[in-house]
Amino acid sequence: MRVDDIKRIAVIGAGTMGAGIAQACAAAGFQVTMRDIEQRFVDGGFRRIKEPLQKRVEKGKMAQAEVDGILSKIRGVVPLKEAVIGAQVVIEAVFEKMDVKRELYAELEKLCPAEVVFASNTSSLSITEMANATKRPDRVVGMHFFNPAPVMKLVEVIRGSETSDDTMRLVKDLCTRLGKEAVEVRESPGFVVNRLLVPMMNEAFN
C-alpha cells in the first residue's frame, strides 16, 4: 500500500489525543471515522475539536468554511465494526493499558482486511506485545503524536520486532501528508522524547 491509497482513517478513541489526531487527519484531507465506546465520549471528542476551531474563527485566524470542511470529514460512531469500514489505516488512541490495547487489536484483527495497517499512539508501551495479539505483526506500528496533535509537528514512528519496512515507509509518508515530521525510533520504554523529558522534569522539580 502507498500513502495515495489511503482514503479513510479510523481513529479509535475520542479523548484528547484521539480527537486531536482525527482533526489532524481531516485537516489533511482524509475521511475520518472517530470511535469511542459510548456516544457521550464521541460527542466529547467533537467538542474538543469544535471549540478551539471556533475560537480561531472568532479571532479571525481561520475561516468558518475551513472549520466546516474539517468537521464534514469526521464521522463519529460507537460500534467498532462500523468504525473500521473502508479504512486503510486504523490509529488507536485508547487507554494506556496493555490488556485494553491487546483486546482491541484482537477485535480489529477479526474486523479488518489483511492489508489494513494498525498504528498505536502509545507513548511507552510495547508495539511488539500489541502486535502479537494480531495475525499481522508486520503491519502494526507505533505512531506517537504529541499534544495538541493538530499543532505539534513531531510524530515518533516506532518499529515493533516484526514491523515491515513497507509499513514504516507508509506511516512516515502519512506523517508527511499530515504536515508532521516523522522520527523513526527503536522500541524502548518511553521511546525518545519521553525518555528525554522525564529526567528533565524530575530535575526541574527536585
XYZ file of N, CA and C in Angstrom:
618
model
N 0.838 -1.196 0.000
C 0.000 0.000 0.000
C 0.877 1.253 0.000
N 0.439 2.264 -0.750
C 1.129 3.551 -0.759
C 0.238 4.591 -0.096
N 0.825 5.709 0.292
C 0.051 6.725 1.008
C -1.097 7.247 0.153
N -0.944 7.260 -1.164
C -2.024 7.717 -2.040
C -3.224 6.776 -2.021
N -3.016 5.553 -1.538
C -4.116 4.587 -1.443
C -4.965 4.811 -0.196
N -4.481 5.631 0.723
C -5.221 5.885 1.966
C -6.294 6.937 1.707
N -7.535 6.535 1.856
C -8.666 7.447 1.679
C -9.388 7.711 2.999
N -9.462 6.677 3.828
C -10.163 6.795 5.113
C -9.285 6.267 6.236
N -9.295 7.000 7.340
C -8.553 6.614 8.542
C -9.540 6.455 9.689
N -9.479 5.345 10.390
C -10.295 5.143 11.586
C -9.456 5.495 12.806
N -9.985 6.354 13.659
C -9.313 6.716 14.909
C -10.125 6.113 16.051
N -9.511 5.241 16.812
C -10.200 4.541 17.896
C -9.838 5.213 19.213
N -10.820 5.893 19.791
C -10.609 6.701 20.986
C -10.875 8.155 20.653
N -11.797 8.778 21.388
C -12.180 10.165 21.109
C -11.808 11.094 22.252
N -10.800 10.697 23.030
C -10.307 11.562 24.095
C -9.450 12.680 23.529
N -8.646 13.279 24.382
C -7.826 14.418 23.952
C -6.958 14.073 22.751
N -6.246 12.952 22.817
C -5.356 12.586 21.718
C -6.132 12.090 20.511
N -7.120 11.238 20.728
C -7.890 10.711 19.602
C -8.577 11.805 18.814
N -9.211 12.739 19.521
C -9.885 13.850 18.844
C -8.883 14.703 18.079
N -7.733 14.960 18.687
C -6.706 15.758 18.022
C -6.168 15.084 16.774
N -5.978 13.768 16.852
C -5.498 13.013 15.691
C -6.553 13.024 14.590
N -7.817 12.833 14.973
C -8.902 12.874 13.989
C -8.932 14.223 13.281
N -8.783 15.296 14.046
C -8.764 16.641 13.458
C -7.598 16.805 12.493
N -6.410 16.358 12.897
C -5.222 16.487 12.048
C -5.398 15.730 10.741
N -5.996 14.546 10.814
C -6.214 13.741 9.605
C -7.243 14.396 8.689
N -8.323 14.909 9.277
C -9.353 15.569 8.473
C -8.820 16.841 7.834
N -8.025 17.596 8.583
C -7.455 18.840 8.051
C -6.531 18.569 6.869
N -5.952 17.357 6.834
C -5.065 16.977 5.726
C -5.839 16.407 4.542
N -7.163 16.339 4.676
C -7.995 15.917 3.554
C -8.504 14.493 3.597
N -8.173 13.753 4.654
C -8.639 12.371 4.755
C -10.060 12.307 5.314
N -10.825 11.310 4.881
C -12.078 10.984 5.544
C -11.729 10.252 6.836
N -12.421 10.586 7.915
C -12.070 10.046 9.234
C -13.312 9.490 9.917
N -13.167 8.327 10.524
C -14.192 7.808 11.424
C -13.598 7.800 12.824
N -14.244 8.514 13.755
C -13.771 8.607 15.142
C -14.701 7.772 16.013
N -14.135 6.843 16.749
C -14.950 5.904 17.520
C -14.588 5.910 18.997
N -15.614 5.783 19.839
C -15.388 5.524 21.260
C -16.478 4.588 21.756
N -16.366 4.147 23.008
C -17.231 3.072 23.496
C -18.639 3.533 23.859
N -18.837 4.851 24.036
C -20.168 5.401 24.308
C -20.347 6.681 23.505
N -21.612 6.981 23.164
C -21.893 8.163 22.358
C -21.459 9.443 23.065
N -21.563 9.473 24.385
C -21.184 10.691 25.111
C -19.689 10.978 24.967
N -18.888 9.932 24.835
C -17.455 10.134 24.623
C -17.174 10.619 23.203
N -17.938 10.097 22.248
C -17.817 10.574 20.862
C -18.201 12.049 20.792
N -19.315 12.402 21.457
C -19.756 13.801 21.482
C -18.690 14.688 22.120
N -18.067 14.179 23.176
C -16.994 14.933 23.824
C -15.823 15.155 22.890
N -15.521 14.158 22.066
C -14.457 14.303 21.079
C -14.752 15.414 20.090
N -15.992 15.472 19.633
C -16.369 16.543 18.705
C -16.269 17.916 19.368
N -16.627 17.996 20.648
C -16.488 19.273 21.361
C -15.023 19.690 21.432
N -14.148 18.736 21.687
C -12.711 19.043 21.761
C -12.180 19.569 20.430
N -12.787 19.130 19.355
C -12.373 19.602 18.035
C -12.994 20.957 17.722
N -14.298 21.079 17.952
C -15.043 22.272 17.520
C -14.662 23.530 18.291
N -14.564 23.425 19.612
C -14.409 24.634 20.427
C -13.138 25.421 20.109
N -11.962 24.787 20.037
C -10.762 25.567 19.677
C -10.833 26.134 18.260
N -11.440 25.385 17.344
C -11.558 25.872 15.970
C -12.463 27.094 15.904
N -13.569 27.056 16.645
C -14.485 28.205 16.643
C -13.823 29.440 17.244
N -12.970 29.234 18.238
C -12.242 30.369 18.821
C -11.308 30.992 17.795
N -10.720 30.159 16.942
C -9.849 30.678 15.885
C -10.651 31.484 14.867
N -11.867 31.037 14.602
C -12.743 31.793 13.693
C -13.081 33.147 14.302
N -13.438 33.140 15.587
C -13.809 34.381 16.275
C -12.659 35.381 16.311
N -11.433 34.867 16.347
C -10.257 35.748 16.370
C -9.785 36.131 14.972
N -10.496 35.638 13.960
C -10.133 35.963 12.588
C -8.927 35.206 12.073
N -8.563 34.117 12.746
C -7.386 33.342 12.344
C -7.731 32.173 11.421
N -9.034 31.959 11.228
C -9.471 30.820 10.428
C -10.841 31.136 9.854
N -11.103 30.691 8.648
C -12.408 30.919 8.024
C -13.398 29.850 8.480
N -14.661 30.248 8.632
C -15.686 29.288 9.033
C -15.789 28.143 8.032
N -15.601 28.454 6.758
C -15.681 27.415 5.725
C -14.614 26.344 5.932
N -13.446 26.753 6.412
C -12.372 25.791 6.664
C -12.731 24.875 7.828
N -13.308 25.459 8.871
C -13.757 24.665 10.016
C -14.827 23.674 9.580
N -15.798 24.172 8.820
C -16.880 23.304 8.348
C -16.335 22.168 7.487
N -15.307 22.472 6.700
C -14.699 21.451 5.853
C -14.040 20.350 6.660
N -13.353 20.736 7.733
C -12.713 19.743 8.610
C -13.768 18.866 9.275
N -14.773 19.506 9.846
C -15.805 18.760 10.570
C -16.592 17.838 9.649
N -16.780 18.251 8.406
C -17.557 17.438 7.462
C -16.854 16.127 7.118
N -15.560 16.073 7.358
C -14.792 14.866 7.029
C -14.724 13.878 8.189
N -15.261 14.254 9.355
C -15.186 13.383 10.534
C -16.569 12.833 10.860
N -16.639 11.531 10.967
C -17.888 10.856 11.332
C -17.673 10.148 12.657
N -18.584 10.339 13.595
C -18.465 9.704 14.898
C -19.354 8.479 15.007
N -18.816 7.394 15.550
C -19.579 6.154 15.710
C -19.212 5.485 17.035
N -20.055 4.533 17.442
C -19.777 3.722 18.628
C -19.395 2.283 18.260
N -20.138 1.608 17.384
C -19.763 0.218 17.064
C -18.391 0.130 16.391
N -17.528 -0.724 16.902
C -16.189 -0.873 16.333
C -16.263 -1.363 14.888
N -17.182 -2.274 14.629
C -17.333 -2.819 13.275
C -17.625 -1.719 12.270
N -18.460 -0.769 12.674
C -18.808 0.350 11.797
C -17.633 1.312 11.630
N -16.837 1.453 12.669
C -15.729 2.417 12.651
C -14.681 2.080 11.607
N -14.447 0.803 11.378
C -13.327 0.408 10.512
C -13.732 0.158 9.068
N -15.013 0.299 8.754
C -15.463 0.064 7.378
C -14.768 1.035 6.424
N -14.117 0.495 5.426
C -13.487 1.316 4.393
C -12.175 1.959 4.779
N -11.682 1.687 5.997
C -10.435 2.325 6.451
C -9.221 1.526 5.979
N -8.215 2.252 5.509
C -6.952 1.611 5.143
C -5.955 1.617 6.307
N -6.151 2.570 7.225
C -5.297 2.691 8.412
C -6.184 2.876 9.632
N -5.865 2.179 10.712
C -6.546 2.357 11.996
C -5.527 2.910 12.984
N -5.823 4.083 13.546
C -4.948 4.672 14.566
C -5.633 4.510 15.917
N -4.969 3.810 16.809
C -5.531 3.516 18.133
C -5.015 4.519 19.151
N -5.953 5.136 19.874
C -5.591 6.110 20.911
C -6.457 5.861 22.143
N -6.418 4.627 22.637
C -7.233 4.267 23.793
C -6.376 4.292 25.057
N -7.006 3.913 26.171
C -6.386 3.945 27.493
C -5.044 3.215 27.488
N -4.046 3.791 28.173
C -2.683 3.247 28.162
C -2.544 2.045 29.099
N -3.261 0.979 28.767
C -3.113 -0.292 29.484
C -2.966 -1.387 28.444
N -1.960 -2.211 28.600
C -1.653 -3.206 27.586
C -2.803 -4.173 27.356
N -3.466 -4.617 28.428
C -4.543 -5.584 28.220
C -5.697 -4.978 27.432
N -5.975 -3.691 27.651
C -7.026 -2.997 26.897
C -6.650 -2.929 25.422
N -5.410 -2.578 25.156
C -4.951 -2.453 23.772
C -4.919 -3.813 23.073
N -4.422 -4.829 23.738
C -4.352 -6.152 23.115
C -5.750 -6.687 22.800
N -6.686 -6.450 23.691
C -8.067 -6.876 23.439
C -8.633 -6.159 22.212
N -8.343 -4.862 22.107
C -8.800 -4.095 20.947
C -8.180 -4.634 19.659
N -6.870 -4.883 19.673
C -6.206 -5.367 18.458
C -6.713 -6.739 18.038
N -7.049 -7.583 18.995
C -7.622 -8.891 18.661
C -8.962 -8.718 17.953
N -9.755 -7.741 18.398
C -11.037 -7.455 17.745
C -10.821 -6.855 16.363
N -9.886 -5.916 16.264
C -9.593 -5.299 14.966
C -9.134 -6.345 13.957
N -8.366 -7.317 14.424
C -7.876 -8.382 13.539
C -9.037 -9.121 12.876
N -10.110 -9.330 13.630
C -11.279 -10.039 13.096
C -12.062 -9.183 12.099
N -12.012 -7.868 12.267
C -12.882 -6.973 11.508
C -12.246 -6.389 10.255
N -10.928 -6.309 10.217
C -10.246 -5.572 9.144
C -9.592 -6.503 8.132
N -9.654 -6.146 6.849
C -8.917 -6.904 5.832
C -7.429 -6.955 6.158
N -6.750 -7.957 5.615
C -5.356 -8.224 5.976
C -4.408 -7.088 5.636
N -4.767 -6.256 4.646
C -3.851 -5.189 4.226
C -3.928 -3.941 5.099
N -4.918 -3.860 5.989
C -5.089 -2.672 6.829
C -3.945 -2.576 7.840
N -3.417 -1.366 8.004
C -2.318 -1.105 8.936
C -2.877 -0.612 10.264
N -2.366 -1.149 11.367
C -2.748 -0.726 12.709
C -1.614 0.114 13.299
N -1.939 1.321 13.748
C -0.941 2.213 14.344
C -1.380 2.592 15.749
N -0.483 2.480 16.710
C -0.801 2.825 18.097
C -0.188 4.165 18.478
N -0.985 4.988 19.149
C -0.497 6.273 19.646
C 0.158 6.142 21.025
N 0.455 4.935 21.447
C 1.053 4.750 22.774
C 2.308 5.604 22.957
N 2.491 6.070 24.183
C 3.676 6.870 24.494
C 4.805 6.023 25.065
N 4.521 4.755 25.416
C 5.584 3.969 26.062
C 5.413 2.457 25.994
N 4.232 1.957 25.647
C 4.002 0.511 25.692
C 4.599 -0.202 24.478
N 4.815 -1.500 24.625
C 5.489 -2.300 23.603
C 4.620 -2.520 22.367
N 5.112 -2.073 21.218
C 4.429 -2.315 19.952
C 4.431 -3.810 19.644
N 5.530 -4.478 19.938
C 5.642 -5.914 19.680
C 4.587 -6.697 20.439
N 4.370 -6.340 21.698
C 3.375 -7.056 22.506
C 1.967 -6.827 21.968
N 1.671 -5.607 21.530
C 0.361 -5.344 20.909
C 0.217 -6.143 19.622
N 1.266 -6.112 18.803
C 1.225 -6.784 17.501
C 0.993 -8.276 17.647
N 1.467 -8.858 18.746
C 1.314 -10.294 18.961
C -0.135 -10.702 19.216
N -1.017 -9.726 19.424
C -2.446 -10.013 19.563
C -3.124 -10.121 18.196
N -2.350 -9.911 17.125
C -2.890 -9.954 15.764
C -2.185 -11.037 14.948
N -2.676 -11.230 13.729
C -2.027 -12.140 12.783
C -1.256 -11.351 11.729
N -1.083 -10.040 11.986
C -0.363 -9.177 11.032
C 0.684 -8.322 11.739
N 1.576 -8.903 12.513
C 2.545 -8.087 13.254
C 3.413 -7.211 12.356
N 3.533 -7.598 11.087
C 4.305 -6.778 10.146
C 3.601 -5.473 9.806
N 2.293 -5.400 10.091
C 1.506 -4.208 9.774
C 1.062 -3.454 11.028
N 1.748 -3.683 12.130
C 1.468 -2.965 13.379
C 2.671 -2.084 13.695
N 2.400 -0.828 14.037
C 3.467 0.165 14.175
C 3.065 1.184 15.237
N 4.031 1.824 15.836
C 3.747 2.929 16.747
C 3.710 4.237 15.980
N 2.742 5.077 16.309
C 2.601 6.393 15.674
C 2.245 7.375 16.785
N 3.277 7.812 17.515
C 3.068 8.581 18.739
C 3.027 10.075 18.457
N 1.819 10.636 18.498
C 1.617 12.077 18.365
C 1.838 12.739 19.719
N 2.048 14.046 19.691
C 2.198 14.824 20.916
C 1.053 15.819 21.020
N 0.709 16.179 22.232
C -0.455 17.025 22.499
C -0.086 18.512 22.485
N -0.852 19.338 21.769
C -2.042 19.045 20.964
C -1.681 18.518 19.576
N -2.276 17.396 19.214
C -1.914 16.701 17.973
C -2.075 17.546 16.711
N -3.099 18.423 16.614
C -3.207 19.218 15.388
C -2.079 20.240 15.229
N -1.413 20.581 16.330
C -0.408 21.653 16.314
C 1.016 21.114 16.339
N 1.275 20.149 17.197
C 2.640 19.642 17.382
C 3.105 18.902 16.130
N 4.302 19.232 15.680
C 4.785 18.716 14.395
C 5.441 17.342 14.487
N 5.970 16.999 15.653
C 6.735 15.759 15.772
C 5.826 14.548 15.957
N 6.122 13.474 15.248
C 5.478 12.178 15.467
C 6.572 11.119 15.541
N 6.593 10.362 16.627
C 7.531 9.242 16.742
C 6.931 8.027 16.037
N 7.671 7.443 15.120
C 7.237 6.231 14.426
C 8.069 5.079 14.979
N 7.385 4.141 15.647
C 8.083 3.104 16.403
C 7.925 1.751 15.726
N 9.046 1.118 15.471
C 9.058 -0.190 14.824
C 8.999 -1.292 15.878
N 8.015 -2.191 15.749
C 7.997 -3.388 16.572
C 8.981 -4.400 16.012
N 9.130 -5.531 16.676
C 10.136 -6.510 16.249
C 9.842 -7.090 14.875
N 8.560 -7.060 14.453
C 8.202 -7.624 13.146
C 7.621 -6.585 12.182
N 7.620 -5.324 12.558
C 7.086 -4.289 11.665
C 7.902 -4.253 10.375
N 7.216 -4.292 9.242
C 7.917 -4.350 7.957
C 8.428 -2.981 7.526
N 9.401 -2.995 6.620
C 9.905 -1.748 6.043
C 8.794 -1.012 5.300
N 7.931 -1.761 4.616
C 6.833 -1.135 3.867
C 5.882 -0.398 4.804
N 5.601 -0.999 5.960
C 4.717 -0.347 6.930
C 5.365 0.912 7.480
N 6.638 0.837 7.800
C 7.352 2.015 8.295
C 7.332 3.130 7.250
N 7.585 2.774 6.011
C 7.608 3.764 4.932
C 6.227 4.407 4.763
N 5.185 3.581 4.798
C 3.825 4.094 4.639
C 3.480 5.092 5.730
N 3.775 4.738 6.977
C 3.403 5.600 8.098
C 4.223 6.890 8.089
N 5.486 6.810 7.719
C 6.289 8.035 7.619
C 5.768 8.935 6.496
N 5.353 8.333 5.387
C 4.755 9.117 4.300
C 3.425 9.731 4.741
N 2.660 8.984 5.538
C 1.404 9.513 6.065
C 1.675 10.716 6.962
N 2.684 10.626 7.804
C 3.053 11.763 8.655
C 3.341 13.000 7.806
N 4.056 12.810 6.720
C 4.362 13.930 5.827
C 3.082 14.535 5.267
N 2.139 13.680 4.868
C 0.853 14.167 4.352
C 0.087 14.950 5.421
N 0.303 14.597 6.672
C -0.362 15.296 7.781
C 0.369 16.576 8.167
N 1.469 16.860 7.491
C 2.259 18.046 7.817
C 3.124 17.860 9.040
N 3.436 16.603 9.352
C 4.232 16.282 10.541
C 5.649 15.872 10.152
N 6.529 15.924 11.139
C 7.894 15.442 10.966
C 8.018 14.096 11.667
N 8.211 13.047 10.888
C 8.319 11.699 11.441
C 9.748 11.416 11.879
N 9.880 10.892 13.097
C 11.184 10.478 13.609
C 11.098 8.994 13.933
N 11.873 8.184 13.240
C 11.863 6.744 13.496
C 12.669 6.451 14.752
N 12.055 5.712 15.676
C 12.738 5.381 16.928
C 12.639 3.887 17.193
N 13.588 3.391 17.958
C 13.556 1.991 18.348
C 12.556 1.800 19.477
N 12.049 0.592 19.563
C 11.112 0.267 20.629
C 11.872 0.160 21.948
N 11.542 1.062 22.884
C 12.144 1.035 24.211
C 11.231 1.825 25.126
N 11.243 1.554 26.428
C 10.325 2.236 27.336
C 10.420 3.755 27.224
N 9.303 4.386 26.875
C 9.264 5.838 26.788
C 9.695 6.387 25.454
N 10.229 5.521 24.565
C 10.707 5.963 23.263
C 11.708 7.110 23.449
N 11.803 8.034 22.522
C 12.869 9.045 22.593
C 12.465 10.250 23.420
N 11.377 10.914 23.032
C 11.030 12.193 23.659
C 10.715 12.021 25.129
N 9.915 11.009 25.483
C 9.578 10.816 26.889
C 10.794 10.436 27.720
N 11.734 9.690 27.131
C 12.947 9.330 27.881
C 13.802 10.560 28.150
N 13.747 11.531 27.255
C 14.472 12.779 27.482
C 13.712 13.698 28.424
N 12.378 13.692 28.279
C 11.544 14.641 29.014
C 11.449 14.315 30.498
N 11.240 13.037 30.825
C 11.020 12.661 32.226
C 12.208 13.023 33.118
N 13.454 12.689 32.741
C 14.583 13.106 33.591
C 14.681 14.621 33.739
N 14.362 15.363 32.668
C 14.402 16.824 32.743
C 13.362 17.343 33.730
N 12.156 16.736 33.696
C 11.097 17.157 34.618
C 11.477 16.812 36.055
N 12.047 15.615 36.246
C 12.464 15.216 37.594
C 13.502 16.181 38.149
N 14.431 16.592 37.296
C 15.478 17.523 37.719
C 14.883 18.883 38.056
N 13.887 19.291 37.276
C 13.271 20.607 37.484
C 12.512 20.667 38.806
N 11.921 19.527 39.200
C 11.098 19.528 40.406
C 11.881 19.158 41.656
N 13.141 18.765 41.498
C 13.949 18.371 42.667
C 15.007 19.420 42.984
